Amino acid sequence: MPDFPRKVLGLLLILAAVGVASWQALAVSCSSPAAAAAETARQAAQSR
Amino acid sequence: MIRVLALVAILTAIAILILVVRSKLLGSREEQRPIPDQPSPAKGLLMFLLTLPVLVAAIIAMARGLLMPMIGNAVGYGLLLGGAWLLWRGLVAEAAYAHRLVAKTPWPLKTVGGGLIGLGTGLTAWLGVGHHPGIAFAFGLVALLGCRLFYGTDPVEAKRVTAASGLDTTDQVLAALTQAERSIAAVEQSSRDIRQPELNQRLRRVAALAREILTLLEEDPRDLRRARKFLNIYLDGVQRVVEGYARTHQRAASPDLDANFRRVLTSIEEVFQEQRRKLLESDIMDLDVQIEVLTSQLRREGLL
């Protein structure tokens, strides 16, 4: 594959995977208190 | 109040991280080796910046008491940071490899870095975001493929050099060049402790001449045998003298010592210029012989 399209495709894939996963992780961490409460409840249930 | 303090702490951590990464990426002047085609810092910074939200996510998850997301994000960020760092080191190693005429195969840093990025992305998607493991695996795979395409592969072949006898002398040539580079770097380092502009300038000229000679040797390693005296005796001697002068000069100033050192530096400069001239002459002689051979061949075939 020629150099330029290869790099553009690579950059798009990096943005699609690393960028999306990073921002999703941040969004989940900042999500509503209900989600946090559910997570805490899940952890509590697991520990029981 | 607590939120404000947390925000300040996070911003401070991010600022420190950016400063550390920037200084490591660009490198201090002392550490920079003379490679003209350094990789673009933007290429290395991309991965460091792209993964910053994971660090913030880990901190927020910790503040909110979310255990699994915190672990996932923290470990994921560690892997992503390690991968980004290895990718950058791989790019620098590749630039050095491309610049050198004699070089060993560099470590597959870009491949390992890409692997870590894939692993970190997968882990973040699984534990940090909460995706199904299969989806997280796909995230990791896409990240790995992206790194492979964007950053390219590592060089796989060594740039070898063979002596006239047919022996592979790559290791010897590399060892001699590395040792010489170290000596020049030590001379440059010591010259920073000498607070005399005239001597500093002279030392800079000596270092530049030495580097020029090394480039000539690298271009034609057959000259290495002839230049061994320069590498083993003169360069080591210069290093010892300059280091010794820098040490003594700091403790006590002595006009006699300064005059002696100045004289020695003048001699060294002359010797180095002579060495460079000899190497260039040898190249010209080689070229003369090649032109002569070509001319007689063309004459024999009636083309001249």
Tab-separated table of C-alpha atoms in Angstrom:
chain	number	residue	atom	x	y	z
A	1	MET	CA	0.000	0.000	0.000
A	2	PRO	CA	1.333	3.503	-0.799
A	3	ASP	CA	2.690	5.475	2.117
A	4	PHE	CA	0.121	8.267	2.384
A	5	PRO	CA	-3.135	6.237	2.322
A	6	ARG	CA	-1.532	3.710	4.676
A	7	LYS	CA	-0.791	6.417	7.226
A	8	VAL	CA	-4.220	8.043	6.858
A	9	LEU	CA	-5.944	4.674	7.330
A	10	GLY	CA	-3.710	3.919	10.327
A	11	LEU	CA	-4.496	7.287	11.899
A	12	LEU	CA	-8.230	6.735	11.399
A	13	LEU	CA	-8.034	3.288	13.001
A	14	ILE	CA	-6.064	4.671	15.968
A	15	LEU	CA	-8.638	7.448	16.443
A	16	ALA	CA	-11.482	4.944	16.094
A	17	ALA	CA	-10.057	2.498	18.631
A	18	VAL	CA	-7.815	4.353	21.108
A	19	GLY	CA	-9.641	7.688	20.888
A	20	VAL	CA	-13.134	6.199	21.188
A	21	ALA	CA	-12.157	3.831	24.043
A	22	SER	CA	-10.449	6.702	25.937
A	23	TRP	CA	-13.385	9.096	25.666
A	24	GLN	CA	-15.894	6.328	26.412
A	25	ALA	CA	-13.934	5.459	29.569
A	26	LEU	CA	-14.073	9.122	30.586
A	27	ALA	CA	-17.794	9.354	29.764
A	28	VAL	CA	-18.564	6.221	31.815
A	29	SER	CA	-16.576	7.572	34.771
A	30	CYS	CA	-18.497	10.851	34.625
A	31	SER	CA	-21.850	9.194	33.915
A	32	SER	CA	-24.958	9.658	36.054
A	33	PRO	CA	-24.897	8.870	39.781
A	34	ALA	CA	-27.366	6.054	39.086
A	35	ALA	CA	-24.737	4.214	37.081
A	36	ALA	CA	-22.215	4.753	39.849
A	37	ALA	CA	-24.708	3.498	42.423
A	38	ALA	CA	-25.419	0.427	40.281
A	39	GLU	CA	-21.722	-0.257	40.018
A	40	THR	CA	-21.278	0.111	43.771
A	41	ALA	CA	-24.237	-2.214	44.356
A	42	ARG	CA	-22.776	-4.730	41.922
A	43	GLN	CA	-19.447	-4.616	43.746
A	44	ALA	CA	-21.211	-5.040	47.066
A	45	ALA	CA	-23.178	-8.023	45.729
A	46	GLN	CA	-19.987	-9.591	44.415
A	47	SER	CA	-18.215	-9.150	47.737
A	48	ARG	CA	-21.092	-10.827	49.615
B	1	MET	CA	-14.252	23.090	48.007
B	2	ILE	CA	-13.192	19.446	47.705
B	3	ARG	CA	-14.199	19.443	44.042
B	4	VAL	CA	-12.097	22.540	43.371
B	5	LEU	CA	-9.102	20.946	45.111
B	6	ALA	CA	-9.587	17.733	43.124
B	7	LEU	CA	-9.783	19.725	39.881
B	8	VAL	CA	-6.592	21.619	40.755
B	9	ALA	CA	-4.833	18.337	41.601
B	10	ILE	CA	-5.901	16.741	38.308
B	11	LEU	CA	-4.866	19.774	36.246
B	12	THR	CA	-1.500	19.908	38.036
B	13	ALA	CA	-0.923	16.196	37.378
B	14	ILE	CA	-1.789	16.651	33.696
B	15	ALA	CA	0.501	19.706	33.390
B	16	ILE	CA	3.396	17.795	35.009
B	17	LEU	CA	2.754	14.818	32.740
B	18	ILE	CA	2.791	17.005	29.621
B	19	LEU	CA	6.031	18.693	30.730
B	20	VAL	CA	7.711	15.348	31.478
B	21	VAL	CA	6.583	13.805	28.198
B	22	ARG	CA	7.625	16.909	26.248
B	23	SER	CA	11.084	16.990	27.813
B	24	LYS	CA	11.543	13.267	27.231
B	25	LEU	CA	10.310	13.457	23.644
B	26	LEU	CA	12.361	16.429	22.604
B	27	GLY	CA	15.294	15.356	24.778
B	28	SER	CA	17.758	17.680	26.412
B	29	ARG	CA	20.492	19.188	24.236
B	30	GLU	CA	23.087	17.087	25.983
B	31	GLU	CA	21.344	13.851	25.072
B	32	GLN	CA	20.657	14.707	21.447
B	33	ARG	CA	22.801	12.794	19.034
B	34	PRO	CA	23.469	14.491	15.741
B	35	ILE	CA	20.766	12.832	13.654
B	36	PRO	CA	19.484	15.304	11.046
B	37	ASP	CA	16.131	13.606	10.375
B	38	GLN	CA	14.564	13.360	13.827
B	39	PRO	CA	11.008	12.004	13.764
B	40	SER	CA	8.256	14.587	14.136
B	41	PRO	CA	7.394	15.088	17.845
B	42	ALA	CA	3.729	15.417	16.804
B	43	LYS	CA	3.757	11.762	15.783
B	44	GLY	CA	4.933	10.738	19.232
B	45	LEU	CA	2.715	13.211	21.101
B	46	LEU	CA	-0.413	11.946	19.322
B	47	MET	CA	-0.562	8.758	21.369
B	48	PHE	CA	0.270	10.509	24.664
B	49	LEU	CA	-2.514	13.089	24.139
B	50	LEU	CA	-5.040	10.580	22.817
B	51	THR	CA	-4.771	8.463	25.957
B	52	LEU	CA	-4.999	11.309	28.510
B	53	PRO	CA	-8.800	10.891	29.003
B	54	VAL	CA	-8.088	7.396	30.400
B	55	LEU	CA	-5.957	8.928	33.150
B	56	VAL	CA	-8.702	11.412	33.979
B	57	ALA	CA	-11.254	8.577	33.896
B	58	ALA	CA	-9.131	6.551	36.340
B	59	ILE	CA	-8.914	9.504	38.733
B	60	ILE	CA	-12.674	10.183	38.538
B	61	ALA	CA	-13.468	6.469	38.997
B	62	MET	CA	-11.269	6.459	42.094
B	63	ALA	CA	-12.951	9.596	43.442
B	64	ARG	CA	-16.365	8.017	42.930
B	65	GLY	CA	-15.383	4.691	44.472
B	66	LEU	CA	-15.791	2.621	41.294
B	67	LEU	CA	-13.295	-0.181	41.829
B	68	MET	CA	-13.291	-2.100	38.540
B	69	PRO	CA	-13.400	0.946	36.249
B	70	MET	CA	-10.594	2.469	38.295
B	71	ILE	CA	-8.407	-0.646	37.993
B	72	GLY	CA	-9.245	-1.049	34.305
B	73	ASN	CA	-8.514	2.574	33.508
B	74	ALA	CA	-5.353	2.764	35.631
B	75	VAL	CA	-3.799	-0.445	34.256
B	76	GLY	CA	-5.035	0.433	30.750
B	77	TYR	CA	-3.461	3.868	30.981
B	78	GLY	CA	-0.181	2.365	32.211
B	79	LEU	CA	-0.104	0.029	29.192
B	80	LEU	CA	-1.064	2.837	26.799
B	81	LEU	CA	1.616	5.120	28.234
B	82	GLY	CA	4.252	2.375	28.005
B	83	GLY	CA	3.169	1.627	24.425
B	84	ALA	CA	3.295	5.314	23.435
B	85	TRP	CA	6.761	5.616	24.946
B	86	LEU	CA	8.052	2.504	23.120
B	87	LEU	CA	6.537	3.712	19.835
B	88	TRP	CA	8.402	7.003	20.211
B	89	ARG	CA	11.670	5.246	21.066
B	90	GLY	CA	11.099	3.012	18.024
B	91	LEU	CA	10.681	6.058	15.772
B	92	VAL	CA	13.909	7.589	17.128
B	93	ALA	CA	15.758	4.272	16.668
B	94	GLU	CA	14.432	4.029	13.114
B	95	ALA	CA	15.637	7.570	12.299
B	96	ALA	CA	19.090	6.723	13.686
B	97	TYR	CA	19.121	3.484	11.675
B	98	ALA	CA	18.164	5.338	8.490
B	99	HIS	CA	20.890	7.933	9.085
B	100	ARG	CA	23.695	5.460	9.832
B	101	LEU	CA	25.586	3.667	7.100
B	102	VAL	CA	26.631	0.856	9.441
B	103	ALA	CA	24.013	-0.260	11.954
B	104	LYS	CA	22.724	-3.278	13.818
B	105	THR	CA	19.078	-4.294	13.574
B	106	PRO	CA	17.252	-2.129	16.135
B	107	TRP	CA	15.022	-3.704	18.797
B	108	PRO	CA	11.430	-4.145	17.529
B	109	LEU	CA	10.253	-1.282	19.744
B	110	LYS	CA	7.433	-0.166	17.451
B	111	THR	CA	6.022	-3.697	17.294
B	112	VAL	CA	6.121	-4.098	21.092
B	113	GLY	CA	4.735	-0.564	21.552
B	114	GLY	CA	1.855	-1.303	19.169
B	115	GLY	CA	1.157	-4.522	21.091
B	116	LEU	CA	0.995	-2.620	24.392
B	117	ILE	CA	-1.302	-0.008	22.839
B	118	GLY	CA	-3.605	-2.803	21.611
B	119	LEU	CA	-3.578	-4.462	25.043
B	120	GLY	CA	-4.190	-1.177	26.871
B	121	THR	CA	-7.055	-0.221	24.548
B	122	GLY	CA	-8.674	-3.652	24.973
B	123	LEU	CA	-8.347	-3.533	28.759
B	124	THR	CA	-9.754	0.000	28.951
B	125	ALA	CA	-12.675	-0.954	26.708
B	126	TRP	CA	-13.371	-4.063	28.817
B	127	LEU	CA	-12.919	-2.936	32.416
B	128	GLY	CA	-13.000	0.854	32.051
B	129	VAL	CA	-15.956	1.172	29.679
B	130	GLY	CA	-17.669	-2.144	30.437
B	131	HIS	CA	-17.807	-3.515	26.895
B	132	HIS	CA	-18.227	-7.253	26.230
B	133	PRO	CA	-14.764	-8.969	26.154
B	134	GLY	CA	-15.285	-9.760	22.463
B	135	ILE	CA	-15.907	-6.102	21.630
B	136	ALA	CA	-12.933	-5.095	23.796
B	137	PHE	CA	-10.791	-7.583	21.868
B	138	ALA	CA	-11.934	-5.955	18.619
B	139	PHE	CA	-10.961	-2.519	20.017
B	140	GLY	CA	-7.499	-3.852	20.843
B	141	LEU	CA	-7.098	-5.446	17.434
B	142	VAL	CA	-8.117	-2.259	15.583
B	143	ALA	CA	-5.691	-0.217	17.738
B	144	LEU	CA	-2.874	-2.683	16.972
B	145	LEU	CA	-3.624	-2.560	13.244
B	146	GLY	CA	-3.799	1.250	13.335
B	147	CYS	CA	-0.367	1.456	15.017
B	148	ARG	CA	1.052	-0.974	12.478
B	149	LEU	CA	-0.234	1.106	9.566
B	150	PHE	CA	0.458	4.575	10.975
B	151	TYR	CA	3.876	3.985	12.547
B	152	GLY	CA	5.073	1.299	10.111
B	153	THR	CA	7.202	-1.731	10.887
B	154	ASP	CA	10.647	-1.946	12.495
B	155	PRO	CA	13.753	-2.298	10.303
B	156	VAL	CA	14.645	-5.988	10.069
B	157	GLU	CA	18.043	-6.057	8.389
B	158	ALA	CA	21.361	-4.905	9.791
B	159	LYS	CA	23.497	-2.599	7.649
B	160	ARG	CA	26.605	-4.729	7.507
B	161	VAL	CA	30.104	-3.974	6.336
B	162	THR	CA	32.599	-6.491	4.996
B	163	ALA	CA	36.366	-6.128	4.965
B	164	ALA	CA	38.424	-6.694	1.800
B	165	SER	CA	39.265	-10.163	3.153
B	166	GLY	CA	35.553	-11.007	3.168
B	167	LEU	CA	35.226	-10.952	6.966
B	168	ASP	CA	32.192	-9.307	8.527
B	169	THR	CA	33.586	-6.377	10.514
B	170	THR	CA	30.262	-4.742	11.441
B	171	ASP	CA	30.713	-5.288	15.188
B	172	GLN	CA	34.282	-3.932	15.217
B	173	VAL	CA	33.331	-0.873	13.171
B	174	LEU	CA	30.305	-0.166	15.358
B	175	ALA	CA	32.307	-0.627	18.572
B	176	ALA	CA	35.010	1.782	17.348
B	177	LEU	CA	32.466	4.371	16.204
B	178	THR	CA	30.462	4.131	19.444
B	179	GLN	CA	33.604	4.518	21.547
B	180	ALA	CA	34.653	7.527	19.468
B	181	GLU	CA	31.157	9.063	19.812
B	182	ARG	CA	31.396	8.619	23.579
B	183	SER	CA	34.774	10.344	23.683
B	184	ILE	CA	33.468	13.287	21.645
B	185	ALA	CA	30.396	13.558	23.886
B	186	ALA	CA	32.665	13.509	26.974
B	187	VAL	CA	34.801	16.296	25.460
B	188	GLU	CA	31.664	18.360	24.767
B	189	GLN	CA	30.379	17.714	28.277
B	190	SER	CA	33.666	18.768	29.897
B	191	SER	CA	33.929	21.854	27.702
B	192	ARG	CA	30.735	23.154	29.345
B	193	ASP	CA	32.611	23.375	32.650
B	194	ILE	CA	35.319	25.547	31.100
B	195	ARG	CA	34.337	29.198	31.393
B	196	GLN	CA	36.579	30.636	28.690
B	197	PRO	CA	34.825	31.548	25.424
B	198	GLU	CA	37.978	31.241	23.314
B	199	LEU	CA	38.804	27.735	24.587
B	200	ASN	CA	35.174	26.713	24.330
B	201	GLN	CA	35.074	27.778	20.713
B	202	ARG	CA	38.278	25.855	20.009
B	203	LEU	CA	36.857	22.744	21.709
B	204	ARG	CA	33.677	23.037	19.675
B	205	ARG	CA	35.781	23.158	16.509
B	206	VAL	CA	37.743	20.080	17.634
B	207	ALA	CA	34.508	18.188	18.367
B	208	ALA	CA	33.033	19.182	14.986
B	209	LEU	CA	36.210	18.033	13.199
B	210	ALA	CA	36.148	14.730	15.096
B	211	ARG	CA	32.525	14.164	14.094
B	212	GLU	CA	33.375	14.934	10.476
B	213	ILE	CA	36.168	12.339	10.603
B	214	LEU	CA	33.757	9.795	12.086
B	215	THR	CA	31.301	10.454	9.237
B	216	LEU	CA	34.095	9.886	6.720
B	217	LEU	CA	35.035	6.643	8.480
B	218	GLU	CA	31.441	5.491	8.484
B	219	GLU	CA	31.141	6.214	4.770
B	220	ASP	CA	34.172	4.081	4.065
B	221	PRO	CA	34.922	1.733	6.972
B	222	ARG	CA	37.983	0.361	5.115
B	223	ASP	CA	39.700	3.531	6.343
B	224	LEU	CA	39.062	2.418	9.901
B	225	ARG	CA	42.311	0.437	9.985
B	226	ARG	CA	44.230	3.538	8.943
B	227	ALA	CA	42.329	5.757	11.349
B	228	ARG	CA	42.756	3.464	14.359
B	229	LYS	CA	45.557	5.678	15.670
B	230	PHE	CA	43.258	8.663	15.541
B	231	LEU	CA	40.469	6.800	17.332
B	232	ASN	CA	42.555	5.016	19.958
B	233	ILE	CA	45.274	7.510	20.773
B	234	TYR	CA	44.235	11.028	19.847
B	235	LEU	CA	40.562	10.919	20.713
B	236	ASP	CA	41.124	9.172	24.060
B	237	GLY	CA	44.001	11.568	24.785
B	238	VAL	CA	41.863	14.602	23.984
B	239	GLN	CA	39.138	13.303	26.285
B	240	ARG	CA	41.575	12.790	29.179
B	241	VAL	CA	43.257	16.174	28.713
B	242	VAL	CA	39.997	18.120	28.415
B	243	GLU	CA	38.425	16.340	31.416
B	244	GLY	CA	41.548	16.957	33.488
B	245	TYR	CA	41.731	20.622	32.514
B	246	ALA	CA	38.023	21.158	33.259
B	247	ARG	CA	38.505	19.655	36.745
B	248	THR	CA	41.646	21.634	37.582
B	249	HIS	CA	40.367	24.849	36.021
B	250	GLN	CA	37.382	24.811	38.412
B	251	ARG	CA	39.615	24.530	41.495
B	252	ALA	CA	42.368	27.019	40.685
B	253	ALA	CA	43.107	29.390	37.816
B	254	SER	CA	46.628	29.198	36.416
B	255	PRO	CA	47.800	31.265	33.399
B	256	ASP	CA	50.546	28.707	32.632
B	257	LEU	CA	48.058	25.866	32.564
B	258	ASP	CA	45.740	27.892	30.329
B	259	ALA	CA	48.589	28.644	27.902
B	260	ASN	CA	49.616	24.960	27.828
B	261	PHE	CA	46.068	23.827	27.246
B	262	ARG	CA	45.652	26.365	24.455
B	263	ARG	CA	48.819	25.031	22.810
B	264	VAL	CA	47.651	21.433	23.112
B	265	LEU	CA	44.280	22.312	21.606
B	266	THR	CA	45.974	24.013	18.641
B	267	SER	CA	48.059	20.875	18.024
B	268	ILE	CA	45.000	18.652	18.338
B	269	GLU	CA	43.105	20.768	15.849
B	270	GLU	CA	45.975	20.522	13.385
B	271	VAL	CA	46.200	16.750	13.815
B	272	PHE	CA	42.475	16.355	13.267
B	273	GLN	CA	42.560	18.547	10.154
B	274	GLU	CA	45.445	16.466	8.832
B	275	GLN	CA	43.513	13.267	9.512
B	276	ARG	CA	40.478	14.588	7.662
B	277	ARG	CA	42.626	15.661	4.722
B	278	LYS	CA	44.206	12.187	4.533
B	279	LEU	CA	40.821	10.491	4.543
B	280	LEU	CA	39.510	12.811	1.826
B	281	GLU	CA	42.676	12.266	-0.230
B	282	SER	CA	42.269	8.530	0.115
B	283	ASP	CA	38.708	8.874	-1.201
B	284	ILE	CA	39.951	10.984	-4.115
B	285	MET	CA	42.653	8.404	-4.853
B	286	ASP	CA	40.084	5.613	-4.811
B	287	LEU	CA	37.895	7.603	-7.170
B	288	ASP	CA	40.882	8.327	-9.441
B	289	VAL	CA	41.641	4.603	-9.662
B	290	GLN	CA	38.001	3.815	-10.427
B	291	ILE	CA	37.881	6.481	-13.167
B	292	GLU	CA	41.142	5.132	-14.622
B	293	VAL	CA	39.788	1.554	-14.689
B	294	LEU	CA	36.537	2.701	-16.317
B	295	THR	CA	38.387	4.775	-18.927
B	296	SER	CA	40.656	1.869	-19.936
B	297	GLN	CA	37.642	-0.459	-20.120
B	298	LEU	CA	35.802	1.968	-22.405
B	299	ARG	CA	38.960	2.347	-24.541
B	300	ARG	CA	39.300	-1.435	-24.871
B	301	GLU	CA	35.718	-1.682	-26.060
B	302	GLY	CA	36.314	1.117	-28.590
B	303	LEU	CA	33.855	3.504	-27.025
B	304	LEU	CA	36.459	6.206	-26.393
